[in-house]
Amino acid sequence: MTIQTKIFANPTSVADAFATDFSAWVAAQQSDTITVALSGGSTPKLLFQAWAEHYRNSIPWSRVHFFWGDERCVPPTSSDSNYGVAHELFLSRVQIPSENIHRVLGEASPDAECLRYADEIRQHVRLGAGGMPQFDLVILGMGDDGHTASIFPHESHFLKSPRICEVATHPESGQKRITLTGPVINAARRVTFLITGASKARVLSQVMHRTGDFANFPAAHITADQVDFYLDEAAAPDPPLGSNP
């Protein structure tokens, strides 16, 4: 497992830097098809805007297939929909084939959609060891409680689930969500965390330095071959882990 940490002044700088690095990363990929799982949250909104405004024509979007690491079980028109936000800010503003967009059908029955989405992933994402899908890149955030994707501390067994997707339940609202499981995330060629805000700093320090209650935070169990942390100064642990080239 290789960890790299990059720290920037604010959330906008985090999003802009990752957008730039993503463009270079896509250009370096040899495969005709690049599979990426997107995240929801405030920092990805800034990323989507950066992609749409500054990389609309410079990234070969026809090569990229987008999936979601998690999705709320709501219609795509809902303001809670991760797909809906991505579509409004980004996907509707770039030239990307509709067949490259693999959304979770949040309006469907959660249990049925969990199975259907797993099948769609199998059909479009290359399979690695043991038949586990291997995304080229999974983008993640982290909540104040240390959850990532929609793997919450009270459902940490999803970190070892043999399934591709699980139906998660938000611990406070009870909202149902579809999430990728730990083994799928950890099978990815690359995982990138985008984490900003002072409210994340205490938990993130424990996650990155493996101290305190780190074992109770799902984000601490993401152990893909390459894990990158893009952080703003407010969220960054002191001392930071990894390097800031």
XYZ file of C-alpha atoms in Angstrom:
245
model
C 0.000 0.000 0.000
C 1.412 3.355 -1.073
C 0.042 6.528 0.520
C 0.483 10.022 -0.868
C -0.796 13.154 0.844
C -1.292 16.538 -0.806
C -2.348 19.545 1.251
C -3.837 22.753 -0.120
C -5.084 26.042 1.281
C -8.824 25.519 0.891
C -11.468 23.222 -0.649
C -11.420 24.980 -4.020
C -7.653 24.471 -4.273
C -8.127 20.788 -3.396
C -10.687 20.340 -6.170
C -8.651 22.271 -8.736
C -5.490 20.323 -7.974
C -7.213 16.982 -8.232
C -8.919 18.016 -11.488
C -5.500 18.817 -12.945
C -3.959 15.576 -11.711
C -6.940 13.593 -12.982
C -6.464 15.034 -16.470
C -2.813 13.941 -16.506
C -3.735 10.539 -15.069
C -6.336 9.883 -17.774
C -3.834 10.830 -20.468
C -1.372 8.293 -19.043
C -3.829 5.376 -19.039
C -3.242 2.835 -21.794
C -6.665 1.197 -21.672
C -9.368 2.489 -23.998
C -11.887 2.311 -21.140
C -11.252 3.939 -17.761
C -13.618 3.119 -14.903
C -14.151 5.698 -12.170
C -16.448 5.612 -9.136
C -17.574 9.071 -8.051
C -18.387 10.380 -4.589
C -20.995 12.761 -3.275
C -20.338 15.657 -0.927
C -19.314 19.297 -0.983
C -15.772 18.945 -2.327
C -16.847 16.778 -5.299
C -19.251 19.570 -6.242
C -16.244 21.849 -6.633
C -14.479 19.117 -8.603
C -17.432 18.724 -10.973
C -17.463 22.462 -11.593
C -13.725 22.453 -12.298
C -14.045 19.569 -14.749
C -16.926 21.235 -16.582
C -15.377 24.693 -16.709
C -11.717 23.948 -17.367
C -11.477 20.407 -18.783
C -14.583 20.167 -20.932
C -12.586 19.691 -24.109
C -9.155 18.582 -22.885
C -10.080 15.275 -21.241
C -11.245 12.468 -23.583
C -14.500 11.858 -21.726
C -15.551 9.181 -24.198
C -12.918 6.913 -22.617
C -14.209 7.359 -19.072
C -17.050 5.319 -17.584
C -18.532 6.814 -14.424
C -20.083 4.835 -11.585
C -20.955 5.836 -8.019
C -19.337 4.619 -4.830
C -22.625 5.210 -3.066
C -26.018 6.702 -3.721
C -29.001 7.739 -1.662
C -32.208 5.862 -2.436
C -34.001 8.878 -3.886
C -35.099 9.837 -7.424
C -32.439 11.440 -9.647
C -34.361 14.736 -9.502
C -33.901 14.942 -5.727
C -31.353 17.392 -4.363
C -30.064 14.466 -2.271
C -29.129 12.443 -5.361
C -25.382 12.142 -5.908
C -26.057 11.409 -9.564
C -28.373 14.411 -9.833
C -25.694 16.760 -8.516
C -23.047 15.316 -10.835
C -25.387 15.551 -13.805
C -26.312 19.174 -13.134
C -22.803 20.445 -12.483
C -20.744 18.263 -14.785
C -22.157 15.417 -16.870
C -24.698 17.567 -18.708
C -21.966 20.044 -19.611
C -19.384 17.763 -21.252
C -19.475 15.525 -24.294
C -19.766 12.091 -22.733
C -21.754 9.199 -24.228
C -24.852 8.336 -22.216
C -23.771 4.690 -22.148
C -20.674 5.759 -20.163
C -22.804 6.933 -17.229
C -23.779 4.106 -14.896
C -26.028 5.606 -12.260
C -27.594 3.858 -9.316
C -31.374 3.818 -9.772
C -32.142 5.462 -6.456
C -35.853 5.457 -7.183
C -35.977 1.642 -7.385
C -36.401 -0.887 -4.599
C -33.115 -0.772 -2.653
C -32.675 -4.534 -2.407
C -33.438 -5.091 -6.097
C -31.244 -2.181 -7.173
C -28.373 -3.475 -5.061
C -28.396 -6.672 -7.144
C -28.961 -4.914 -10.479
C -26.153 -2.422 -9.946
C -23.755 -5.183 -8.972
C -24.558 -6.907 -12.267
C -23.981 -3.683 -14.202
C -20.613 -3.253 -12.547
C -19.654 -6.822 -13.460
C -20.551 -6.149 -17.088
C -18.476 -2.987 -17.440
C -15.614 -3.136 -14.932
C -12.747 -5.540 -15.452
C -12.689 -8.389 -12.975
C -9.606 -9.056 -10.914
C -8.663 -11.775 -8.440
C -11.577 -13.891 -7.311
C -13.897 -12.214 -9.779
C -13.871 -8.951 -7.825
C -14.409 -5.804 -9.945
C -11.292 -3.671 -10.207
C -12.064 -0.003 -10.766
C -9.268 2.129 -12.142
C -10.120 4.860 -9.632
C -12.482 5.187 -6.695
C -13.021 8.703 -5.347
C -14.052 8.853 -1.687
C -14.874 11.356 0.994
C -14.983 10.890 4.750
C -17.660 11.914 7.213
C -17.097 13.389 10.648
C -17.823 9.908 12.039
C -15.149 8.293 9.880
C -17.557 6.718 7.404
C -16.630 6.480 3.745
C -18.839 5.764 0.748
C -21.942 4.742 2.744
C -20.103 2.343 5.018
C -20.964 3.666 8.470
C -19.369 2.554 11.749
C -22.515 0.676 12.816
C -22.382 -1.348 9.573
C -18.634 -1.916 9.490
C -19.240 -5.538 8.443
C -19.733 -4.130 4.940
C -15.959 -3.659 4.922
C -15.635 -7.426 4.524
C -18.815 -8.231 2.638
C -18.443 -10.766 -0.196
C -20.966 -8.751 -2.220
C -20.225 -5.931 -4.639
C -22.943 -3.678 -3.205
C -24.890 -3.505 0.023
C -27.960 -1.582 1.200
C -26.809 0.778 3.931
C -28.877 2.693 6.473
C -27.913 6.175 7.619
C -27.501 6.004 11.412
C -29.480 9.182 12.119
C -32.015 9.680 9.321
C -32.616 6.009 8.558
C -32.268 6.804 4.848
C -31.429 3.797 2.690
C -28.382 3.960 0.452
C -26.568 1.696 -1.994
C -22.833 1.448 -1.330
C -19.837 -0.337 -2.726
C -18.348 -2.726 -0.196
C -14.883 -2.662 1.315
C -13.428 -5.463 -0.839
C -14.502 -3.688 -4.045
C -13.036 -0.370 -2.932
C -9.803 -2.023 -1.833
C -9.503 -3.891 -5.146
C -9.318 -0.588 -7.041
C -6.069 0.296 -8.756
C -6.207 3.701 -7.097
C -8.292 5.289 -4.344
C -8.389 9.041 -3.796
C -9.838 10.710 -0.716
C -10.987 14.323 -1.046
C -11.362 15.592 2.526
C -11.822 19.180 3.655
C -12.915 21.047 6.765
C -11.794 21.319 10.371
C -14.608 19.020 11.527
C -12.752 16.101 9.914
C -9.322 16.814 11.407
C -9.524 14.818 14.641
C -10.857 11.639 13.048
C -8.621 11.951 9.996
C -5.520 12.212 12.178
C -6.468 8.950 13.892
C -7.232 7.300 10.548
C -3.961 8.314 8.931
C -1.710 7.728 11.942
C -3.642 4.652 13.120
C -4.006 5.959 16.644
C -6.851 6.323 19.116
C -10.147 4.874 17.858
C -8.976 4.439 14.257
C -10.174 0.836 14.072
C -13.765 2.034 14.565
C -13.624 4.330 11.538
C -14.402 2.652 8.186
C -12.094 5.064 6.339
C -9.146 3.520 8.196
C -9.821 0.189 6.511
C -9.308 1.401 2.941
C -6.090 -0.338 1.950
C -5.927 -0.268 -1.838
C -2.518 -0.484 -3.509
C -2.421 3.292 -4.031
C -4.293 5.629 -1.675
C -4.066 9.381 -2.164
C -5.287 12.018 0.273
C -6.128 15.461 -1.114
C -6.706 17.654 1.947
C -7.162 21.265 2.818
C -5.158 22.777 5.661
C -8.133 22.692 8.021
C -8.558 18.919 7.716
C -4.909 17.911 7.487
C -3.390 16.050 10.429
C -0.269 17.356 12.112
C 2.163 15.955 11.248
C 0.905 14.913 7.790
C 1.440 11.402 6.502
C 3.086 10.863 3.154
C 4.567 13.524 0.923
C 3.352 16.723 -0.699
C 5.229 16.915 -4.008
